[in-house]
Short mmCIF file of C-alpha atoms in Angstrom, two decimals:
data_model
loop_
_atom_site.label_atom_id
_atom_site.label_comp_id
_atom_site.label_asym_id
_atom_site.label_seq_id
_atom_site.Cartn_x
_atom_site.Cartn_y
_atom_site.Cartn_z
CA UNK A 1 172.49 -159.34 -23.16
CA UNK A 2 175.16 -161.61 -24.63
CA UNK A 3 173.06 -161.92 -27.81
CA UNK A 4 173.02 -158.12 -28.04
CA UNK A 5 176.80 -158.04 -27.94
CA UNK A 6 177.15 -156.96 -24.30
CA UNK A 7 179.83 -159.02 -22.50
CA UNK A 8 178.01 -160.90 -19.75
CA UNK A 9 178.92 -163.15 -16.86
CA UNK A 10 176.22 -165.23 -15.17
CA UNK A 11 176.92 -166.18 -11.55
CA UNK A 12 174.85 -168.70 -9.62
CA UNK A 13 175.27 -170.83 -6.53
CA UNK A 14 175.75 -174.61 -6.64
CA UNK A 15 172.08 -175.16 -5.74
CA UNK A 16 170.88 -173.58 -8.98
CA UNK A 17 173.02 -175.24 -11.66
CA UNK A 18 170.13 -177.45 -12.90
CA UNK A 19 167.87 -174.47 -13.49
CA UNK A 20 170.77 -172.49 -15.03
CA UNK A 21 171.38 -175.26 -17.54
CA UNK A 22 167.66 -175.65 -18.32
CA UNK A 23 167.45 -171.90 -18.91
CA UNK A 24 170.54 -171.94 -21.17
CA UNK A 25 168.92 -174.68 -23.23
CA UNK A 26 165.62 -172.76 -23.57
CA UNK A 27 167.62 -169.72 -24.71
CA UNK A 28 169.23 -171.88 -27.44
CA UNK A 29 172.70 -171.87 -25.81
CA UNK A 30 173.04 -175.37 -24.31
CA UNK A 31 176.81 -175.01 -23.75
CA UNK A 32 176.61 -171.52 -22.21
CA UNK A 33 179.36 -171.15 -19.63
CA UNK A 34 178.73 -169.48 -16.27
CA UNK A 35 180.37 -169.01 -12.88
CA UNK A 36 179.38 -171.20 -9.92
CA UNK A 37 179.92 -170.20 -6.29
CA UNK A 38 179.19 -172.22 -3.11
CA UNK A 39 175.69 -172.14 -1.62
CA UNK A 40 174.15 -170.39 0.33
CA UNK A 41 174.48 -166.68 -0.33
CA UNK A 42 171.61 -164.90 1.46
CA UNK A 43 172.89 -165.55 4.99
CA UNK A 44 176.51 -164.43 4.47
CA UNK A 45 178.11 -161.47 6.20
CA UNK A 46 179.52 -158.64 4.07
CA UNK A 47 183.04 -160.00 4.61
CA UNK A 48 182.03 -163.46 3.48
CA UNK A 49 180.38 -162.00 0.37
CA UNK A 50 183.65 -160.21 -0.42
CA UNK A 51 185.52 -163.53 -0.04
CA UNK A 52 183.12 -165.18 -2.50
CA UNK A 53 183.63 -162.29 -4.92
CA UNK A 54 187.45 -162.59 -4.73
CA UNK A 55 187.22 -166.37 -5.21
CA UNK A 56 185.13 -166.09 -8.40
CA UNK A 57 186.76 -162.97 -9.87
CA UNK A 58 189.21 -164.74 -12.24
CA UNK A 59 186.34 -166.79 -13.69
CA UNK A 60 184.24 -163.65 -14.24
CA UNK A 61 187.14 -161.92 -15.98
CA UNK A 62 187.56 -164.95 -18.21
CA UNK A 63 183.82 -165.06 -19.03
CA UNK A 64 183.78 -161.36 -19.90
CA UNK A 65 186.91 -161.38 -22.02
CA UNK A 66 186.62 -164.68 -23.92
CA UNK A 67 185.24 -164.52 -27.51
CA UNK A 68 182.31 -166.85 -26.97
CA UNK A 69 181.17 -168.76 -23.92
CA UNK A 70 181.65 -172.47 -24.58
CA UNK A 71 181.75 -174.58 -21.45
CA UNK A 72 185.21 -175.65 -20.34
CA UNK A 73 185.63 -179.42 -20.06
CA UNK B 1 131.46 -198.02 -24.22
CA UNK B 2 135.17 -198.54 -23.73
CA UNK B 3 136.20 -201.72 -21.98
CA UNK B 4 137.82 -201.59 -18.53
CA UNK B 5 141.25 -202.44 -19.89
CA UNK B 6 140.96 -199.67 -22.51
CA UNK B 7 140.19 -197.10 -19.80
CA UNK B 8 143.18 -198.25 -17.78
CA UNK B 9 145.43 -198.21 -20.87
CA UNK B 10 144.34 -194.63 -21.65
CA UNK B 11 145.11 -193.47 -18.10
CA UNK B 12 148.47 -195.26 -18.16
CA UNK B 13 149.24 -193.70 -21.56
CA UNK B 14 148.73 -190.20 -20.08
CA UNK B 15 151.15 -191.03 -17.26
CA UNK B 16 153.68 -192.34 -19.79
CA UNK B 17 153.41 -189.13 -21.83
CA UNK B 18 154.07 -187.08 -18.66
CA UNK B 19 150.70 -185.30 -18.78
CA UNK B 20 149.62 -186.42 -15.27
CA UNK B 21 152.35 -184.09 -14.05
CA UNK B 22 150.87 -183.36 -10.62
CA UNK B 23 151.01 -187.07 -9.85
CA UNK B 24 147.25 -187.71 -9.98
CA UNK B 25 145.53 -189.50 -12.88
CA UNK B 26 144.15 -187.25 -15.63
CA UNK B 27 141.10 -187.57 -17.88
CA UNK B 28 142.49 -188.72 -21.25
CA UNK B 29 141.89 -185.71 -23.54
CA UNK B 30 140.11 -186.75 -26.77
CA UNK B 31 139.73 -184.17 -29.58
CA UNK B 32 135.91 -184.27 -29.29
CA UNK B 33 136.03 -183.57 -25.55
CA UNK B 34 138.45 -180.65 -26.04
CA UNK B 35 136.23 -179.26 -28.83
CA UNK B 36 133.28 -179.04 -26.41
CA UNK B 37 135.33 -176.67 -24.23
CA UNK B 38 136.38 -174.56 -27.24
CA UNK B 39 132.76 -174.37 -28.44
CA UNK B 40 131.54 -173.31 -25.01
CA UNK B 41 134.04 -170.44 -24.69
CA UNK B 42 133.67 -169.36 -28.35
CA UNK B 43 137.32 -168.32 -28.52
CA UNK B 44 139.94 -168.76 -31.25
CA UNK B 45 141.88 -171.92 -30.29
CA UNK B 46 145.18 -170.32 -31.40
CA UNK B 47 144.72 -167.15 -29.36
CA UNK B 48 147.48 -166.74 -26.74
CA UNK B 49 146.12 -166.18 -23.22
CA UNK B 50 149.24 -166.23 -21.05
CA UNK B 51 153.00 -166.19 -21.64
CA UNK B 52 156.25 -166.73 -19.76
CA UNK B 53 158.62 -164.31 -21.47
CA UNK B 54 161.87 -165.45 -19.76
CA UNK B 55 161.48 -168.98 -21.15
CA UNK B 56 159.79 -167.98 -24.44
CA UNK B 57 156.69 -170.13 -23.88
CA UNK B 58 153.03 -169.36 -24.48
CA UNK B 59 149.68 -170.95 -23.68
CA UNK B 60 146.94 -170.88 -26.32
CA UNK B 61 143.20 -171.26 -25.71
CA UNK B 62 143.43 -174.80 -27.15
CA UNK B 63 146.26 -175.87 -24.81
CA UNK B 64 144.32 -174.45 -21.87
CA UNK B 65 141.26 -176.49 -22.98
CA UNK B 66 143.29 -179.71 -23.21
CA UNK B 67 144.53 -179.22 -19.65
CA UNK B 68 141.03 -178.32 -18.40
CA UNK B 69 139.77 -181.63 -19.80
CA UNK B 70 142.67 -183.51 -18.20
CA UNK B 71 142.06 -181.82 -14.83
CA UNK B 72 138.46 -183.06 -14.81
CA UNK B 73 136.60 -179.80 -15.57
CA UNK B 74 133.18 -179.32 -17.15
CA UNK B 75 133.04 -177.06 -20.26
CA UNK B 76 131.20 -174.36 -18.30
CA UNK B 77 134.23 -173.93 -16.03
CA UNK B 78 136.42 -172.96 -19.00
CA UNK B 79 135.66 -169.19 -19.17
CA UNK B 80 136.74 -168.88 -15.50
CA UNK B 81 140.03 -170.60 -16.32
CA UNK B 82 140.67 -168.30 -19.29
CA UNK B 83 139.94 -165.21 -17.18
CA UNK B 84 142.26 -166.47 -14.42
CA UNK B 85 145.05 -167.01 -16.98
CA UNK B 86 144.48 -163.53 -18.43
CA UNK B 87 144.74 -162.09 -14.91
CA UNK B 88 148.04 -163.96 -14.46
CA UNK B 89 149.33 -162.43 -17.71
CA UNK B 90 149.12 -159.03 -15.95
CA UNK B 91 152.68 -158.00 -14.98
CA UNK B 92 151.57 -157.30 -11.40
CA UNK B 93 150.95 -161.03 -10.88
CA UNK B 94 154.47 -162.14 -11.94
CA UNK B 95 153.43 -165.46 -13.51
CA UNK B 96 156.90 -166.81 -14.30
CA UNK B 97 158.68 -165.57 -11.18
CA UNK B 98 156.08 -166.95 -8.82
CA UNK B 99 156.08 -170.38 -10.49
CA UNK B 100 159.87 -170.65 -10.61
CA UNK B 101 160.67 -169.37 -7.13
CA UNK B 102 162.11 -171.16 -4.11
CA UNK B 103 159.19 -169.47 -2.26
CA UNK B 104 156.84 -172.38 -3.12
CA UNK B 105 154.01 -170.27 -4.51
CA UNK B 106 150.55 -171.70 -5.15
CA UNK B 107 148.17 -169.69 -7.31
CA UNK B 108 145.16 -168.70 -5.15
CA UNK B 109 141.95 -168.23 -7.14
CA UNK B 110 138.97 -166.43 -5.55
CA UNK B 111 135.70 -166.62 -7.51
CA UNK B 112 132.95 -164.01 -7.02
CA UNK B 113 129.48 -163.39 -8.36
CA UNK B 114 126.44 -165.47 -9.33
CA UNK B 115 128.78 -167.90 -11.13
CA UNK B 116 129.51 -169.54 -7.74
CA UNK B 117 125.86 -170.69 -7.53
CA UNK B 118 125.71 -171.56 -11.23
CA UNK B 119 128.79 -173.81 -11.19
CA UNK B 120 128.53 -175.02 -7.61
CA UNK B 121 131.78 -173.41 -6.45
CA UNK B 122 132.14 -174.08 -2.74
CA UNK B 123 132.40 -170.99 -0.53
CA UNK B 124 131.10 -172.52 2.71
CA UNK B 125 132.01 -175.43 4.97
CA UNK B 126 135.38 -177.04 4.05
CA UNK B 127 136.10 -174.22 1.60
CA UNK B 128 139.82 -175.07 1.40
CA UNK B 129 139.14 -178.81 1.55
CA UNK B 130 138.16 -181.44 -1.00
CA UNK B 131 134.71 -182.46 -2.22
CA UNK B 132 133.70 -179.88 -4.82
CA UNK B 133 134.40 -180.34 -8.52
CA UNK B 134 134.86 -176.67 -9.57
CA UNK B 135 137.21 -175.90 -6.66
CA UNK B 136 139.17 -179.11 -7.24
CA UNK B 137 139.49 -178.94 -11.01
CA UNK B 138 139.69 -175.20 -11.87
CA UNK B 139 142.68 -174.77 -9.55
CA UNK B 140 144.20 -178.01 -10.79
CA UNK B 141 143.94 -176.82 -14.40
CA UNK B 142 146.11 -173.77 -13.64
CA UNK B 143 148.76 -176.03 -12.09
CA UNK B 144 148.65 -178.55 -14.98
CA UNK B 145 149.14 -175.63 -17.42
CA UNK B 146 152.18 -174.43 -15.45
CA UNK B 147 153.60 -177.95 -15.64
CA UNK B 148 152.51 -179.28 -19.04
CA UNK B 149 152.50 -176.11 -21.15
CA UNK B 150 155.32 -174.17 -19.49
CA UNK B 151 157.47 -177.09 -18.32
CA UNK B 152 157.69 -175.76 -14.75
CA UNK B 153 158.70 -179.11 -13.26
CA UNK B 154 160.04 -179.40 -9.72
CA UNK B 155 163.83 -179.50 -9.65
CA UNK B 156 164.31 -177.73 -13.00
CA UNK B 157 162.29 -174.56 -13.58
CA UNK B 158 160.20 -174.93 -10.41
CA UNK B 159 162.69 -174.48 -7.57
CA UNK B 160 160.07 -174.55 -4.72
CA UNK B 161 162.16 -175.41 -1.67
CA UNK B 162 159.32 -177.23 0.08
CA UNK B 163 156.17 -176.64 -1.97
CA UNK B 164 152.80 -176.74 -0.23
CA UNK B 165 149.55 -178.70 -0.66
CA UNK B 166 147.87 -175.64 -2.23
CA UNK B 167 149.91 -176.45 -5.32
CA UNK B 168 147.44 -179.25 -6.19
CA UNK B 169 144.58 -176.75 -6.24
CA UNK B 170 143.78 -173.54 -4.31
CA UNK B 171 140.44 -172.24 -5.54
CA UNK B 172 137.63 -170.86 -3.37
CA UNK B 173 134.38 -168.95 -3.77
CA UNK B 174 133.57 -165.93 -1.59
CA UNK B 175 130.63 -166.64 0.73
CA UNK B 176 128.68 -163.58 -0.40
CA UNK B 177 125.40 -164.89 1.07
CA UNK B 178 126.73 -164.95 4.63
CA UNK B 179 129.09 -161.98 4.39
CA UNK B 180 128.04 -158.69 5.98
CA UNK B 181 130.27 -156.72 3.60
CA UNK B 182 130.63 -155.97 -0.09
CA UNK B 183 132.35 -158.81 -1.92
CA UNK B 184 135.87 -158.58 -3.35
CA UNK B 185 134.88 -157.96 -6.99
CA UNK B 186 132.53 -155.10 -6.00
CA UNK B 187 135.32 -153.60 -3.86
CA UNK B 188 137.47 -153.65 -7.01
CA UNK B 189 134.83 -151.66 -8.92
CA UNK B 190 132.98 -154.42 -10.79
CA UNK B 191 129.15 -154.62 -10.72
CA UNK B 192 127.75 -156.83 -7.96
CA UNK B 193 125.96 -159.06 -10.49
CA UNK B 194 129.12 -159.62 -12.57
CA UNK B 195 131.26 -162.74 -12.28
CA UNK B 196 134.96 -162.37 -11.47
CA UNK B 197 138.10 -164.23 -10.56
CA UNK B 198 140.98 -162.84 -8.49
CA UNK B 199 144.47 -164.37 -8.62
CA UNK B 200 147.24 -164.03 -6.04
CA UNK B 201 150.35 -166.00 -5.08
CA UNK B 202 150.18 -167.78 -1.71
CA UNK B 203 153.09 -169.27 0.19
CA UNK B 204 151.15 -171.07 2.89
CA UNK B 205 147.80 -171.17 4.68
CA UNK B 206 147.45 -170.99 8.47
CA UNK B 207 144.15 -171.44 10.25
CA UNK B 208 143.36 -169.00 13.06
CA UNK B 209 141.02 -170.23 15.79
CA UNK B 210 139.34 -167.63 17.98
CA UNK B 211 136.04 -168.87 19.37
CA UNK B 212 135.98 -166.85 22.58
CA UNK B 213 136.27 -163.27 21.36
CA UNK B 214 133.37 -160.99 22.08
CA UNK B 215 134.54 -157.90 20.19
CA UNK B 216 136.25 -157.03 16.88
CA UNK B 217 139.61 -156.39 18.55
CA UNK B 218 139.65 -159.89 20.07
CA UNK B 219 139.18 -161.48 16.64
CA UNK B 220 141.47 -159.14 14.75
CA UNK B 221 144.45 -159.21 17.15
CA UNK B 222 144.35 -163.01 16.96
CA UNK B 223 144.48 -162.83 13.16
CA UNK B 224 147.22 -160.16 13.29
CA UNK B 225 149.36 -162.45 15.47
CA UNK B 226 149.40 -164.99 12.61
CA UNK B 227 149.86 -162.35 9.90
CA UNK B 228 152.96 -160.89 11.55
CA UNK B 229 155.40 -163.76 11.39
CA UNK B 230 158.96 -162.44 11.18
CA UNK B 231 159.56 -163.82 7.70
CA UNK B 232 156.65 -161.76 6.35
CA UNK B 233 157.36 -158.55 8.26
CA UNK B 234 161.02 -158.38 7.27
CA UNK B 235 159.93 -157.51 3.72
CA UNK B 236 156.95 -155.53 2.45
CA UNK B 237 154.12 -157.97 2.26
CA UNK B 238 150.50 -158.29 1.27
CA UNK B 239 148.40 -160.79 3.18
CA UNK B 240 145.18 -162.61 2.32
CA UNK B 241 142.77 -162.89 5.24
CA UNK B 242 140.00 -165.38 4.43
CA UNK B 243 137.65 -164.56 7.26
CA UNK B 244 135.06 -167.07 8.44
CA UNK B 245 131.48 -165.68 8.37
CA UNK B 246 131.21 -165.97 12.17
CA UNK B 247 134.21 -163.68 12.68
CA UNK B 248 133.03 -161.25 9.97
CA UNK B 249 129.49 -161.02 11.35
CA UNK B 250 130.73 -160.50 14.92
CA UNK B 251 132.85 -157.57 13.70
CA UNK B 252 130.01 -156.13 11.57
CA UNK B 253 127.55 -156.34 14.50
CA UNK B 254 129.80 -153.82 16.27
CA UNK B 255 129.27 -151.41 13.38
CA UNK B 256 132.61 -151.98 11.63
CA UNK B 257 132.64 -151.77 7.82
CA UNK B 258 135.00 -153.78 5.62
CA UNK B 259 137.15 -150.64 5.19
CA UNK B 260 137.29 -150.15 9.01
CA UNK B 261 138.37 -153.77 9.40
CA UNK B 262 141.10 -153.50 6.77
CA UNK B 263 142.32 -150.25 8.30
CA UNK B 264 142.57 -151.88 11.75
CA UNK B 265 144.40 -154.91 10.35
CA UNK B 266 146.80 -152.64 8.45
CA UNK B 267 147.56 -150.28 11.35
CA UNK B 268 148.13 -153.05 13.85
CA UNK B 269 150.06 -155.54 11.74
CA UNK B 270 153.55 -154.68 12.86
CA UNK B 271 156.35 -156.04 15.02
CA UNK B 272 158.62 -154.15 17.42
CA UNK B 273 162.08 -153.62 15.98
CA UNK B 274 163.59 -155.44 18.98
CA UNK B 275 162.04 -158.69 17.75
CA UNK B 276 164.59 -158.51 14.91
CA UNK B 277 167.42 -157.59 17.23
CA UNK B 278 166.85 -160.92 18.99
CA UNK B 279 167.87 -162.69 15.77
CA UNK B 280 171.64 -162.74 15.61
CA UNK B 281 171.84 -163.10 11.83
CA UNK B 282 169.35 -160.35 10.90
CA UNK B 283 170.65 -156.81 10.88
CA UNK B 284 167.63 -154.60 11.75
CA UNK B 285 168.99 -152.02 9.31
CA UNK B 286 168.47 -154.52 6.50
CA UNK B 287 164.79 -155.08 7.21
CA UNK B 288 163.12 -153.78 4.07
CA UNK B 289 160.01 -152.36 5.65
CA UNK B 290 159.44 -148.78 6.77
CA UNK B 291 160.04 -148.22 10.47
CA UNK B 292 158.01 -145.73 12.41
CA UNK B 293 159.28 -143.52 15.21
CA UNK B 294 157.93 -145.78 17.91
CA UNK B 295 160.23 -148.59 16.84
CA UNK B 296 157.73 -150.77 15.05
CA UNK B 297 158.08 -152.39 11.63
CA UNK B 298 154.91 -152.45 9.53
CA UNK B 299 153.83 -155.52 7.55
CA UNK B 300 152.12 -153.71 4.68
CA UNK B 301 152.13 -150.21 3.26
CA UNK B 302 148.42 -149.47 2.81
CA UNK B 303 145.10 -151.07 3.88
CA UNK B 304 144.95 -152.35 0.27
CA UNK B 305 147.79 -154.72 1.18
CA UNK B 306 145.16 -156.75 3.05
CA UNK B 307 143.13 -158.98 0.73
CA UNK B 308 140.00 -159.50 2.86
CA UNK B 309 137.50 -162.14 1.73
CA UNK B 310 134.69 -163.92 3.62
CA UNK B 311 134.52 -167.69 3.14
CA UNK B 312 133.94 -170.88 5.10
CA UNK B 313 131.10 -172.19 7.26
CA UNK B 314 129.06 -170.26 9.84
CA UNK B 315 129.66 -172.88 12.50
CA UNK B 316 132.75 -171.70 14.41
CA UNK B 317 135.08 -168.74 14.92
CA UNK B 318 137.74 -169.76 12.42
CA UNK B 319 139.58 -167.74 9.76
CA UNK B 320 142.62 -168.42 7.57
CA UNK B 321 145.67 -166.28 6.92
CA UNK B 322 147.49 -166.90 3.64
CA UNK B 323 151.04 -165.67 3.72
CA UNK B 324 152.22 -164.13 0.48
CA UNK B 325 154.77 -165.41 -1.97
CA UNK B 326 156.03 -162.05 -3.10
CA UNK B 327 157.38 -158.81 -1.81
CA UNK B 328 155.16 -155.78 -2.15
CA UNK B 329 157.32 -153.60 -4.37
CA UNK B 330 154.75 -152.56 -6.93
CA UNK B 331 152.81 -150.42 -4.48
CA UNK B 332 155.72 -148.04 -3.92
CA UNK B 333 154.53 -144.80 -5.60
CA UNK B 334 152.85 -146.92 -8.25
CA UNK B 335 156.27 -147.82 -9.65
CA UNK B 336 156.93 -151.04 -11.48
CA UNK B 337 159.21 -153.38 -9.54
CA UNK B 338 162.78 -153.71 -10.79
CA UNK B 339 163.43 -156.75 -12.98
CA UNK B 340 164.14 -159.93 -11.06
CA UNK B 341 162.46 -158.80 -7.84
CA UNK B 342 159.94 -161.28 -6.48
CA UNK B 343 157.06 -158.84 -6.41
CA UNK B 344 153.39 -159.79 -6.40
CA UNK B 345 150.04 -158.08 -6.48
CA UNK B 346 146.56 -159.51 -6.73
CA UNK B 347 144.65 -159.05 -9.97
CA UNK B 348 140.85 -159.24 -10.45
CA UNK B 349 139.37 -160.06 -13.86
CA UNK B 350 135.75 -160.20 -14.95
CA UNK B 351 134.51 -163.54 -16.32
CA UNK B 352 132.37 -163.19 -19.48
CA UNK B 353 128.77 -164.35 -18.98
CA UNK B 354 127.72 -167.43 -20.97
CA UNK B 355 125.90 -166.68 -24.21
CA UNK B 356 122.14 -167.30 -24.00
CA UNK B 357 120.78 -169.68 -26.65
#
């Protein structure tokens, strides 16, 4: 989607950062930046999901509005 | 003849290159050995047989042959491997999703037709166990291809939370000789004398012992008890029932056809809704399966969600239930599952007959 010019934010939990980075590399974007939230996700209540969403919102806004997506050091 | 130290060096070299990626030693693949497989199948070595679109990787006939050699196959096994890979290329199988998933999927291969006799595929005693070269090496080839060709290594692209021993190999023949019913490939519309391979994603295998039953219901309710674990029923699921010949013949003696048996399994594989209410973290409203008016949740949606195959020895009342990797989304009104959903369906593919010289 990003390659097609659609602003995109990838969100994954801490448990999946290795696979996220492997996938970014395969896609030819080894420094692709994405949002990371605590694990797990599937067992959360609706309220807890909303808390996670509020926590990560600034990062998502930054991913969607920045020119490119280099990883922040 | 190669000297002992040369053989050992060749095996060690394959480990060093990462090709023995399931942990077991591989047969060092020489170009001449690989060529024998290509000659047998009479296929273009560069032809692509299976792809993983999300990671932009493809497997050619030649790469499949190299892995078949490494897995320990004979050249005459190779057409079965190519047909299995072509079946996995079918979108219903979900080749990438099932290999990448936390759900620890092992590719189940079921071989039908006269090819079982020709190759010596085991369909009888110890059908899921070791001891038979086609069962051991055809299934292993599929796994080596997932690892070596597609790079689906544990911890990176393969996120299997626990894995399961079926991921070394999970390849069986149907015991057509001792089955009272039509075999799987005939049920799927292929001629009885044709050869076929069926692929499906399995999460685990549980043996069901019922040696005391005297009627079909006694056997089938015991199998249903194992089919209907909560983790399967809370989503739409297919199930593979690999029925021992003793169970199948007991049921058939009472006049039940294969379709009757599947219908009974389908109708009775359900759990009462209150069994979800006992689980504090599961909201019954979020159970993805249809609920009927009597307060039961069904496991599958149609009798075709039961993959019923006869295999094993005729020496005891034992069957095996294989729980599925994927949800059963693709059966809903024939619709394709939405992207990213872990859906799975079984796919049967005919194996071309060997050319007569």
